Amino acid sequence: MITEKIQKALNEQINKEFYSAYLYLSMAAHFESENYQGFAKWMRIQSDEEYMHMLKFYDYLLQTGSKVELEAIAKPANTWNSPKEIFEAAKGHEIFITNSINSIASLAQEENDFATLNFLNWFVQEQIEEVATVTTIVEQFNLIGDNKGALFMLDRELGNRQPAKI
Ligand code: OFO
C-alpha cells in the first residue's frame, strides 16, 4: 500500500525515534549521577515518550502491510558540561526531528500518499509542542544564569512532570 521510498523513510524514522529515546535516557542517567533528580525524571519521561513515538511508526508500517526493518542505534552522547547544555542539545535534537518529520510529509505529498500524510499529522503537531517545551526550558536557564537557588527550584519544577497519555 505504501511505496518503497515511504517505507524506507518510515523505517529510518523508527531508528531516529529509538535514538531519541536512547539520547534522553543517557541525559537522564547523567542527571541522576549529578543528583539533579527533577531533570532526570523529566528526561526519563521524555525517553518513554520517544519509545511510544517509535511504536507508532512501527504499528503504522505493520498496519499497512509494510516491512519493519530495525537498524542499529547509534551511541548517544553521555557527557555534558551543564544542565543548560543538555537542554540546548535536546532543543537542537527536536529541531532535527521536526525537519525529519517534515521531509517525510513532503515525500508523502509528492507520492500522493494521503494515508501517510494523515498519519504524520499527529507528529507535525507533536513536534510543535516538543520544540516549544524545550525552548521554554532553555529560556528559563537563560533567566537563571548562575543563580544556584533558582537552578534548584527549576530542578524541582521539572520533576513535577507526569507521563503523557499517548
Ligand atoms: Fe519523537 O519527538 Fe522528540 O524526538
Coordinates of C-alpha atoms and ligand atoms in Angstrom, one line a residue:
M1 CA 0.0 0.0 0.0
I2 CA 2.8 2.4 0.6
T3 CA 5.8 2.9 -1.7
E4 CA 9.3 1.6 -1.1
K5 CA 10.5 5.2 -0.7
I6 CA 8.0 5.9 2.1
Q7 CA 8.6 2.6 3.7
K8 CA 12.3 3.3 3.8
A9 CA 11.7 6.8 5.3
L10 CA 9.4 5.5 8.0
N11 CA 11.9 2.8 8.9
E12 CA 14.6 5.4 9.2
Q13 CA 12.2 7.4 11.4
I14 CA 11.8 4.4 13.7
N15 CA 15.6 4.5 14.1
K16 CA 15.5 8.2 14.9
E17 CA 12.8 7.9 17.5
F18 CA 14.6 5.0 19.1
Y19 CA 17.8 7.1 19.1
S20 CA 15.8 10.0 20.7
A21 CA 14.7 7.6 23.5
Y22 CA 18.3 6.5 23.9
L23 CA 19.6 10.0 23.9
Y24 CA 17.2 11.2 26.5
L25 CA 17.8 8.1 28.7
S26 CA 21.5 8.9 28.5
M27 CA 20.7 12.5 29.6
A28 CA 18.5 11.1 32.4
A29 CA 21.4 8.9 33.6
H30 CA 23.7 11.9 33.6
F31 CA 21.3 14.0 35.6
E32 CA 20.9 11.1 38.1
S33 CA 24.6 10.9 38.5
E34 CA 24.8 14.6 39.2
N35 CA 21.9 14.5 41.7
Y36 CA 19.5 16.6 39.6
Q37 CA 16.6 14.3 40.3
G38 CA 13.9 16.5 38.8
F39 CA 15.8 17.0 35.5
A40 CA 16.4 13.2 35.5
K41 CA 12.7 12.4 35.9
W42 CA 11.8 14.9 33.1
M43 CA 14.3 13.2 30.8
R44 CA 13.2 9.7 31.7
I45 CA 9.6 10.5 30.9
Q46 CA 10.8 12.1 27.6
S47 CA 12.6 8.9 26.8
D48 CA 9.5 6.9 27.4
E49 CA 7.5 9.2 25.1
E50 CA 10.1 8.7 22.4
Y51 CA 9.7 5.0 22.7
M52 CA 6.0 5.4 22.2
H53 CA 6.6 7.6 19.1
M54 CA 8.8 4.8 17.7
L55 CA 6.0 2.3 18.3
K56 CA 3.5 4.5 16.4
F57 CA 5.7 4.2 13.3
Y58 CA 6.2 0.5 13.9
D59 CA 2.4 -0.1 14.2
Y60 CA 1.7 2.0 11.1
L61 CA 4.2 0.1 9.0
L62 CA 2.6 -3.2 10.1
Q63 CA -0.9 -2.0 9.6
T64 CA -0.1 -1.0 6.0
G65 CA 1.4 -4.4 5.3
S66 CA 4.9 -3.0 5.1
K67 CA 8.2 -4.4 6.3
V68 CA 9.6 -3.2 9.6
E69 CA 13.4 -3.1 9.4
L70 CA 15.2 -2.3 12.6
E71 CA 18.7 -1.0 12.3
A72 CA 21.5 -0.4 14.8
I73 CA 21.0 2.5 17.2
A74 CA 23.9 5.0 17.4
K75 CA 25.6 5.5 20.7
P76 CA 24.3 8.7 22.3
A77 CA 26.5 11.3 24.0
N78 CA 26.9 10.8 27.7
T79 CA 29.0 13.8 28.9
W80 CA 27.9 17.4 29.1
N81 CA 29.2 20.4 30.9
S82 CA 26.0 21.8 32.5
P83 CA 22.2 21.2 32.7
K84 CA 21.6 24.1 30.4
E85 CA 23.9 22.5 27.7
I86 CA 21.8 19.3 28.0
F87 CA 18.5 21.1 27.3
E88 CA 20.1 23.1 24.5
A89 CA 21.2 19.7 23.0
A90 CA 17.6 18.4 23.4
K91 CA 16.3 21.5 21.6
G92 CA 18.7 21.0 18.7
H93 CA 17.7 17.4 18.6
E94 CA 14.0 18.2 18.5
I95 CA 14.5 20.7 15.6
F96 CA 16.4 17.9 13.8
I97 CA 13.4 15.5 14.4
T98 CA 10.9 18.2 13.2
N99 CA 12.8 18.6 10.0
S100 CA 12.9 14.8 9.5
I101 CA 9.1 14.5 10.0
N102 CA 8.5 17.4 7.6
S103 CA 10.6 15.8 4.9
I104 CA 8.7 12.5 5.2
A105 CA 5.4 14.6 4.9
S106 CA 6.6 16.3 1.8
L107 CA 7.7 13.0 0.3
A108 CA 4.2 11.6 1.1
Q109 CA 2.7 14.6 -0.6
E110 CA 4.9 14.0 -3.7
E111 CA 3.8 10.4 -3.8
N112 CA 0.1 11.3 -3.3
D113 CA 0.2 9.1 -0.2
F114 CA -2.7 10.7 1.7
A115 CA -2.9 7.9 4.4
T116 CA 0.7 8.5 5.4
L117 CA 0.2 12.3 5.3
N118 CA -2.8 11.9 7.6
F119 CA -0.8 9.6 9.9
L120 CA 2.1 12.1 10.1
N121 CA -0.3 15.0 11.1
W122 CA -0.1 13.8 14.7
F123 CA 3.7 14.1 14.6
V124 CA 3.6 17.5 12.9
Q125 CA 1.5 18.8 15.9
E126 CA 3.6 16.9 18.4
Q127 CA 6.8 18.4 17.1
I128 CA 5.4 22.0 17.6
E129 CA 4.9 21.1 21.2
E130 CA 8.2 19.3 21.7
V131 CA 10.3 22.2 20.3
A132 CA 8.2 24.8 22.2
T133 CA 8.6 23.0 25.5
V134 CA 12.4 22.6 25.3
T135 CA 12.7 26.2 24.0
T136 CA 10.9 27.4 27.1
I137 CA 13.2 25.4 29.4
V138 CA 16.3 26.8 27.7
E139 CA 14.9 30.3 28.1
Q140 CA 14.4 29.6 31.8
F141 CA 18.0 28.6 32.1
N142 CA 19.0 31.9 30.4
L143 CA 17.0 33.8 33.0
I144 CA 18.5 31.8 35.9
G145 CA 22.1 32.5 34.9
D146 CA 24.4 31.5 37.7
N147 CA 21.8 31.5 40.4
K148 CA 22.1 28.2 42.2
G149 CA 18.9 28.6 44.2
A150 CA 16.9 29.2 41.0
L151 CA 18.5 26.1 39.4
F152 CA 17.5 24.1 42.4
M153 CA 13.9 25.4 42.0
L154 CA 13.8 24.6 38.3
D155 CA 15.0 21.1 39.0
R156 CA 12.1 20.6 41.4
E157 CA 9.7 22.1 39.0
L158 CA 10.6 19.9 36.1
G159 CA 10.5 16.9 38.5
N160 CA 6.7 17.5 38.6
R161 CA 6.3 16.3 35.0
Q162 CA 3.8 13.5 34.7
P163 CA 3.8 10.9 31.9
A164 CA 1.6 12.0 28.9
K165 CA -1.3 9.9 27.7
I166 CA -0.3 8.9 24.2
Ligands
OFO1 FE1 9.7 11.9 18.9 O1 9.7 13.7 19.3 FE2 11.2 14.1 20.2 O2 12.5 13.3 19.2

